[in-house]
Amino acid sequence: MFDYKTSLGQAEFSNPIFTASGCAGSGRELSQFFQLSELGAVVTKSIMLKPRSGRATPRMAETPSGMLNSIGLQGPGIDIFLEKDIPWLREQGANIVVSIAGESVDDYAVLARKLRAVSGISALEVNISCPNVENRGQVFACQPNTARAAIEAVRRNIGGELPIIAKLTPDVTSIVEIAQEVVAAGADGLALINTVLGMVIDTNTMRPKLAGKTGGLSGPAIRPVAVRAIYQVHEAMPHVKILGMGGVASGRDAFELILAGASAVSVGTATFGNPNAVMKIKEELANELISHGFDSLKEAVGYAHRAEGNLL
Amino acid sequence: MFDYKTSLGQAEFSNPIFTASGCAGSGRELSQFFQLSELGAVVTKSIMLKPRSGRATPRMAETPSGMLNSIGLQGPGIDIFLEKDIPWLREQGANIVVSIAGESVDDYAVLARKLRAVSGISALEVNISCPNVENRGQVFACQPNTARAAIEAVRRNIGGELPIIAKLTPDVTSIVEIAQEVVAAGADGLALINTVLGMVIDTNTMRPKLAGKTGGLSGPAIRPVAVRAIYQVHEAMPHVKILGMGGVASGRDAFELILAGASAVSVGTATFGNPNAVMKIKEELANELISHGFDSLKEAVGYAHRAEGNLL
Amino acid sequence: MIGINKNATQIMAEIVSNKKVGAYNHIVFAVGDIASRSKPGNFVAIAVGGSNSAMVLRRAFAIYRTFDKGSSGGLLEIVVAPHGEGSTWLTNQLPGYKVDLIAPLGTAFGIPTEPVRALLVGGGYGSAPLFGLSEVLKNRGCRVDMVLGASTAMKIYAPLDGKRSVNSLTTVTEDGTTGITGKVTDVLAEIIETNEIDIIYSCGPMGMLEAINEISSKLDVMHQCAIEESMACGIGVCMTCVLPIKGDDGQIRMLRSCIDGPVVDGESVVWDSKRSIPKGTWGAH
Amino acid sequence: MIGINKNATQIMAEIVSNKKVGAYNHIVFAVGDIASRSKPGNFVAIAVGGSNSAMVLRRAFAIYRTFDKGSSGGLLEIVVAPHGEGSTWLTNQLPGYKVDLIAPLGTAFGIPTEPVRALLVGGGYGSAPLFGLSEVLKNRGCRVDMVLGASTAMKIYAPLDGKRSVNSLTTVTEDGTTGITGKVTDVLAEIIETNEIDIIYSCGPMGMLEAINEISSKLDVMHQCAIEESMACGIGVCMTCVLPIKGDDGQIRMLRSCIDGPVVDGESVVWDSKRSIPKGTWGAH
Ligand SMILES: Cc1cc2nc3c(=O)[nH]c(=O)nc-3n(C[C@H](O)[C@H](O)[C@H](O)COP(=O)(O)OP(=O)(O)OC[C@H]3O[C@@H](n4cnc5c(N)ncnc54)[C@H](O)[C@@H]3O)c2cc1C
Ligand SMILES: Cc1cc2nc3c(=O)[nH]c(=O)nc-3n(C[C@H](O)[C@H](O)[C@H](O)COP(=O)(O)OP(=O)(O)OC[C@H]3O[C@@H](n4cnc5c(N)ncnc54)[C@H](O)[C@@H]3O)c2cc1C
Ligand SMILES: Cc1cc2nc3c(=O)[nH]c(=O)nc-3n(C[C@H](O)[C@H](O)[C@H](O)COP(=O)(O)O)c2cc1C
Ligand SMILES: Cc1cc2nc3c(=O)[nH]c(=O)nc-3n(C[C@H](O)[C@H](O)[C@H](O)COP(=O)(O)O)c2cc1C
Ligand code: FES
Ligand code: FES
């Protein structure tokens, strides 16, 4: 029997296909199309302390094989989220990874404290890399010291159980350096990658298309960047679990990220093009793995790193 | 009459459409398809001191709306280049921008000395950002101090006339910081952007597709990254001329880069898909500019930055 | 919010017919029982460009009409303006080709329980969903007047059977190539007063909807409009399609036009908030 | 190097016919006077996927045959194996559709000035360019033997008129579904000796070409082969398609297979250099 299970830190998942944060609404929208419990996990939209309106529109632009978004972390804030969304997801039998985002180190600390007692959560994804919040200078994951501070704040406040997955931006000179820093600060795993900072100018209005000017590039266009980041980080720290993402739209694509070193794969933009994308990818990936002779997902993780000549 | 002229430093060009370094062979290959003198300029493949075999194959992988390459700066070295390529390009009446690349600060100095007395060159593009050379740590444009050192070496050795255009990589935490550094070091203009570091894993062999593992991502996939980089740098230093590039495949795309702040636009990957791409883009861009009511190219440069409400 | 899009399904829908009508293409799809679940105002989201396409997002189109011929034979019709690459691609597909389609999506026009006097106002292809609405309203005993506007005659979509389904039809073009010369809003006030209109249903460009709302507001007529915001997913998961809507509690919230719309109460929309978040919006800072 | 691809032009070429033949598609294009300028061994580079395609690079295909019917009526034929998305797309295009095509590209097979005894060896669709070559050789008075190999019968491309153009045809399949069971290289030595072969022309996968070269080398027979390297541009501007070739001066250089190939002298190739630069290559470090 093929073993599709995977793990991130102490958390176990029945399969490695997750939704990507911010790309699955509250879960309810997708539950019209499939059972959420079929997923490895639902990763929630990054939740902040307070309610947030997000950015003005236009918030999106399609780009060649991708899209730009500047949602600006619209959401109800942690209290309403814990009251309304988590219980509902739990009822669905979904495996839940909660994504959190803060505007200050203290925000991260408070969010962690609010979550430590919540049952039914498998892991915490700490988004320290969203390029959409007002001040680009404030992106935690861009500097080793701020990245470290945010993760340390979560580590100190979360208690012992819940695995912490730090989500990093590829928009840095060395993603390995940032990865090492957050692992040293207590991250159990890494989520790679968040969107790439980009801009589209509307040639009709002759101004940036997005109200927020810049936005995050996602979709197949950035997959080579995701594969590179995952490969580099897995090479530097083979024992740190990676939740991979970036442009995955098929089982082949998910397989590529897994070979690079991802233990699980989140699907974002592909869901916009196809609400059933995650289910399709889950099935296709299993077929890819089996047809390549793997008995389990785990054997394939990082397989592209094996020594020359070494074949299955 | 519509005025299509542009300039970079003291160098003047009849129109703003250039080939991109490394994407036009020696020029001879394209001259079968159109007259090189029709171009704003031919930007030569980055030339190094010594002959270079480049990287092993496979050197390329197609990606969604883009491609990955790891040519590794294959070329004949500066001496043969000056003897064979430059005179031929001059004969064609081409406007020539010579791109140089070094493995050490001293290389840049020597290359600049070899070029200072050469006639018929309009400008120097200093490639300090090629991600394909063996040691990723050695990419000059990734750190302010090494970027500065390379440009200073060229500045000191080139003499007064030839404009220096520093070509930067987007794979940095802050491209504005690097841009400011190289301008302080004596660059007259900036070439934005070089390729984005990426990787493709061949899911059949289950190894990186390129022999060199990582490669540079180019093509329409990266255009939003190019537009963002150009916009950010033009905003920070509106008086520094920018040669824009990255995923331009149509007049609309070139117009987008110009609105962001580019004074001229290089076309790379699009030429692989269509040898006549540069000529098509040259014509389409003129039509875009005219139909938007511009009397000259120069009026449109950076137009997306104008104050709210300000229309042509 | 449980049961979002609970009628929506994703199918491969065969193109049954695709014909040019003026500046638009009228396209008919075989959709099985989706036809019976669709209501006027709902929309479809279609994947464009084929399997190697650089276009990764769906395109939204208002449902023009449906024919419910039982689960095997339901038809769904849309009217497409070739705008950019995606919609142009769709207008070029031939009968027999199958597209990936999700429907029905979004809110529908609210139908009054009593017979009322309704005015339907459409701009360009925005007339499409109004014909199906007109039929429903007529079946409920309503009087239906219609005003259609566009820049030019080619962009007025008003098929013969559509025209027959309304009590009066006024057309307005900016260039005067058909009907009255001007904008739809030039004629509204008079029709509203003459025909003692109770409710306006509108669909068209945002600028037009806003102008209509000004009039309906002033004349104290109800106004339901189908808005058109840039959409990436059409099913409520991306949050790109939001617009500021004032709730019954007076609170402005950024709501998704694909779930809480496209049909919304004109009075509830905070118009002219393009490129900014209105002051006082929930969560603004 | 002046005059690179001096015969090449870029045209929109209409598909005249597209038929499935075994595992392949035989596609005929109307190419005007390109037909008269093409030689056996040359290839075409075709843009795939249509206007909104995520595929930005051309695909290379060997020219199977050309018919020169004057400048208006020239035809060019290729044989396509649906491999990945681009070639599969091409096999799905219908007659009447126009593709963006550049031809003729690359080097051609060298034709001996004297009548010789030639052995043509093709693997899979690699047989395609050999039939045109065979005709030219026969016209020059050469004796032409042919060996075609593939994994299975469906992958042997050998149309009837092609078969007629050679003096002998031997087929070899790995699964024995047609002809001899085995690999082409199993039968070469015997044919070379029996028929006193002077020169081998080959086209097929790199592994096969290398194996043929080992035999031709040992038996001291000339060997020209058409190689197949991953190409991004096909016209010499990208430097992705290089392979190590030893020059007359003994120097190994990384040469472009699209310009200095696809037809090269088998002896000059530094075989088995995949994923590395051979020692002593010009500019290696
Ligand atoms: C609820 C709704 C109903 C619609 N009904 C119709 C209809 O009946 N007939 C019709 O012709 N058009 C309709 N539209 C508009 C139609 O969706 C756009 O014209 C189409 O998406 C443009 O795609 P494109 O590739 O041609 O253009 P592009 O401008 O290249 O599209 C780029 C991206 O922007 C999005 N986009 C661009 N314009 C719009 C827009 N106006 N609305 C939403 N997304 C947009 C596209 O989805 C795509 O992701 C409707 C839109 C909405 C939201
Ligand atoms: C000189 C030459 C002659 C050829 N003749 C024929 C022929 O007659 N019939 C035929 O069926 N095929 C031929 N090929 C191979 C054909 O080019 C590839 O099968 C095709 O490019 C694969 O494209 P794809 O999109 O289907 O596959 P993908 O694997 O998705 O292609 C991805 C990318 O890799 C490149 N690529 C992949 N495989 C090859 C390859 N083998 N050679 C060159 N580039 C490749 C493609 O150009 C594309 O850029 C020839 C190749 C060369 C170089
Ligand atoms: C519309 C949109 C909203 C997103 N919101 C979030 C978010 O709230 N938190 C987060 O960590 N990442 C967010 N992301 C990033 C995705 O989770 C993911 O990292 C990225 O899109 C790359 O994956 P993809 O190419 O599969 O979309 C968002 C992406 C998109 C497109
Ligand atoms: C095959 C290839 C070779 C390249 N070689 C060089 C080079 O020698 N020097 C350089 O500065 N940039 C080189 N580049 C980068 C291009 O000049 C350009 O910056 C980049 O490809 C983005 O533009 P594009 O998307 O139009 O290709 C190369 C790019 C490609 C695809
Ligand atoms: S279009 Fe995605 S939430 Fe409305
Ligand atoms: S394929 Fe581009 S140089 Fe040969």
CSV table of C-alpha atoms in Angstrom, one decimal, chain A residues 103-247:
chain,number,residue,atom,x,y,z
A,103,GLU,CA,2.4,44.5,12.3
A,104,SER,CA,4.7,44.4,15.2
A,105,VAL,CA,6.7,41.8,17.2
A,106,ASP,CA,4.2,42.2,19.9
A,107,ASP,CA,1.3,41.4,17.6
A,108,TYR,CA,2.9,38.0,16.9
A,109,ALA,CA,3.3,37.4,20.7
A,110,VAL,CA,-0.4,38.2,21.4
A,111,LEU,CA,-1.6,36.1,18.4
A,112,ALA,CA,0.4,33.2,19.7
A,113,ARG,CA,-1.0,33.5,23.2
A,114,LYS,CA,-4.5,33.6,21.8
A,115,LEU,CA,-3.9,30.4,19.9
A,116,ARG,CA,-2.0,28.4,22.4
A,117,ALA,CA,-5.2,27.1,24.1
A,118,VAL,CA,-7.2,26.5,21.0
A,119,SER,CA,-7.8,22.9,20.3
A,120,GLY,CA,-8.1,21.3,16.9
A,121,ILE,CA,-5.2,23.2,15.3
A,122,SER,CA,-2.4,21.1,13.7
A,123,ALA,CA,0.2,23.8,13.2
A,124,LEU,CA,0.9,27.5,13.0
A,125,GLU,CA,2.1,29.2,9.8
A,126,VAL,CA,3.7,32.4,10.7
A,127,ASN,CA,3.5,34.8,7.8
A,128,ILE,CA,6.4,37.2,8.2
A,129,SER,CA,6.6,37.9,4.5
A,130,CYS,CA,3.4,39.4,3.2
A,131,PRO,CA,4.6,42.1,0.8
A,132,ASN,CA,1.2,43.8,0.8
A,133,VAL,CA,1.1,45.5,4.1
A,134,GLU,CA,1.5,49.2,3.9
A,135,ASN,CA,5.1,49.7,4.6
A,136,ARG,CA,7.5,47.6,2.5
A,137,GLY,CA,10.2,48.4,5.0
A,138,GLN,CA,8.3,46.5,7.6
A,139,VAL,CA,8.4,43.1,6.0
A,140,PHE,CA,9.8,41.0,8.8
A,141,ALA,CA,11.2,38.3,6.6
A,142,CYS,CA,13.5,40.7,4.6
A,143,GLN,CA,16.0,41.1,7.4
A,144,PRO,CA,17.5,38.4,9.6
A,145,ASN,CA,17.0,40.3,12.9
A,146,THR,CA,13.3,41.2,12.4
A,147,ALA,CA,12.6,37.7,11.1
A,148,ARG,CA,14.2,36.2,14.2
A,149,ALA,CA,12.3,38.6,16.5
A,150,ALA,CA,8.9,37.7,15.1
A,151,ILE,CA,9.5,33.9,15.3
A,152,GLU,CA,11.0,34.2,18.8
A,153,ALA,CA,7.9,36.0,19.9
A,154,VAL,CA,5.7,33.2,18.7
A,155,ARG,CA,8.0,30.5,20.1
A,156,ARG,CA,8.0,32.1,23.5
A,157,ASN,CA,4.2,32.4,23.6
A,158,ILE,CA,2.9,29.4,21.9
A,159,GLY,CA,3.8,26.7,24.4
A,160,GLY,CA,5.3,23.4,23.6
A,161,GLU,CA,3.0,21.6,21.3
A,162,LEU,CA,2.1,23.4,18.2
A,163,PRO,CA,4.7,23.3,15.3
A,164,ILE,CA,5.7,26.7,14.0
A,165,ILE,CA,6.1,27.0,10.3
A,166,ALA,CA,7.8,30.3,9.3
A,167,LYS,CA,6.7,31.6,5.9
A,168,LEU,CA,9.4,33.4,4.0
A,169,THR,CA,9.6,35.7,1.0
A,170,PRO,CA,11.9,35.0,-1.9
A,171,ASP,CA,12.5,38.7,-2.3
A,172,VAL,CA,15.8,38.6,-0.4
A,173,THR,CA,19.5,38.4,-1.3
A,174,SER,CA,19.8,35.1,0.5
A,175,ILE,CA,16.8,33.0,1.5
A,176,VAL,CA,19.1,30.4,3.1
A,177,GLU,CA,20.4,33.0,5.6
A,178,ILE,CA,16.8,34.0,6.6
A,179,ALA,CA,15.8,30.4,6.9
A,180,GLN,CA,18.7,29.6,9.2
A,181,GLU,CA,17.9,32.6,11.3
A,182,VAL,CA,14.2,31.6,11.9
A,183,VAL,CA,15.1,28.0,12.5
A,184,ALA,CA,17.6,29.1,15.1
A,185,ALA,CA,14.8,31.3,16.6
A,186,GLY,CA,12.6,28.2,17.1
A,187,ALA,CA,10.7,27.6,13.8
A,188,ASP,CA,10.0,23.8,13.3
A,189,GLY,CA,9.5,24.2,9.6
A,190,LEU,CA,9.5,26.6,6.8
A,191,ALA,CA,6.8,27.7,4.3
A,192,LEU,CA,8.4,28.5,0.9
A,193,ILE,CA,7.6,30.8,-0.9
A,194,ASN,CA,5.3,33.7,-0.5
A,195,THR,CA,4.6,35.9,-3.5
A,196,VAL,CA,7.3,37.8,-5.5
A,197,LEU,CA,7.0,41.6,-5.4
A,198,GLY,CA,5.8,42.9,-8.8
A,199,MET,CA,3.9,45.6,-10.6
A,200,VAL,CA,1.7,45.9,-13.6
A,201,ILE,CA,1.1,49.3,-15.3
A,202,ASP,CA,-2.2,49.7,-17.1
A,203,THR,CA,-1.3,51.1,-20.5
A,204,ASN,CA,-4.7,52.6,-20.9
A,205,THR,CA,-4.7,54.7,-17.7
A,206,MET,CA,-0.8,54.8,-17.8
A,207,ARG,CA,-0.7,54.2,-14.0
A,208,PRO,CA,0.0,51.2,-11.8
A,209,LYS,CA,-3.0,48.9,-12.2
A,210,LEU,CA,-3.3,48.1,-8.5
A,211,ALA,CA,-4.4,50.7,-6.1
A,212,GLY,CA,-1.6,49.7,-3.9
A,213,LYS,CA,0.8,50.0,-6.8
A,214,THR,CA,2.9,46.9,-6.1
A,215,GLY,CA,1.5,43.5,-5.5
A,216,GLY,CA,2.5,39.9,-5.0
A,217,LEU,CA,3.2,37.7,-8.0
A,218,SER,CA,1.9,34.2,-7.8
A,219,GLY,CA,1.1,31.3,-10.1
A,220,PRO,CA,3.1,29.1,-12.5
A,221,ALA,CA,5.3,32.1,-13.5
A,222,ILE,CA,7.0,31.9,-10.2
A,223,ARG,CA,7.3,28.1,-9.9
A,224,PRO,CA,11.0,28.1,-10.9
A,225,VAL,CA,11.7,30.6,-8.1
A,226,ALA,CA,9.9,28.4,-5.6
A,227,VAL,CA,11.8,25.2,-6.7
A,228,ARG,CA,15.1,27.1,-6.4
A,229,ALA,CA,14.3,28.4,-2.9
A,230,ILE,CA,13.1,25.0,-1.7
A,231,TYR,CA,16.1,23.3,-3.2
A,232,GLN,CA,18.6,25.8,-1.7
A,233,VAL,CA,17.1,25.7,1.8
A,234,HIS,CA,16.7,21.9,1.8
A,235,GLU,CA,20.3,21.5,0.8
A,236,ALA,CA,21.5,23.8,3.6
A,237,MET,CA,19.2,22.3,6.2
A,238,PRO,CA,18.0,18.8,5.1
A,239,HIS,CA,16.3,18.1,8.4
A,240,VAL,CA,14.0,21.1,8.5
A,241,LYS,CA,10.6,20.3,7.1
A,242,ILE,CA,9.4,22.5,4.2
A,243,LEU,CA,5.8,23.3,3.2
A,244,GLY,CA,6.4,24.2,-0.5
A,245,MET,CA,4.2,26.4,-2.6
A,246,GLY,CA,4.4,28.7,-5.7
A,247,GLY,CA,2.8,28.0,-9.0
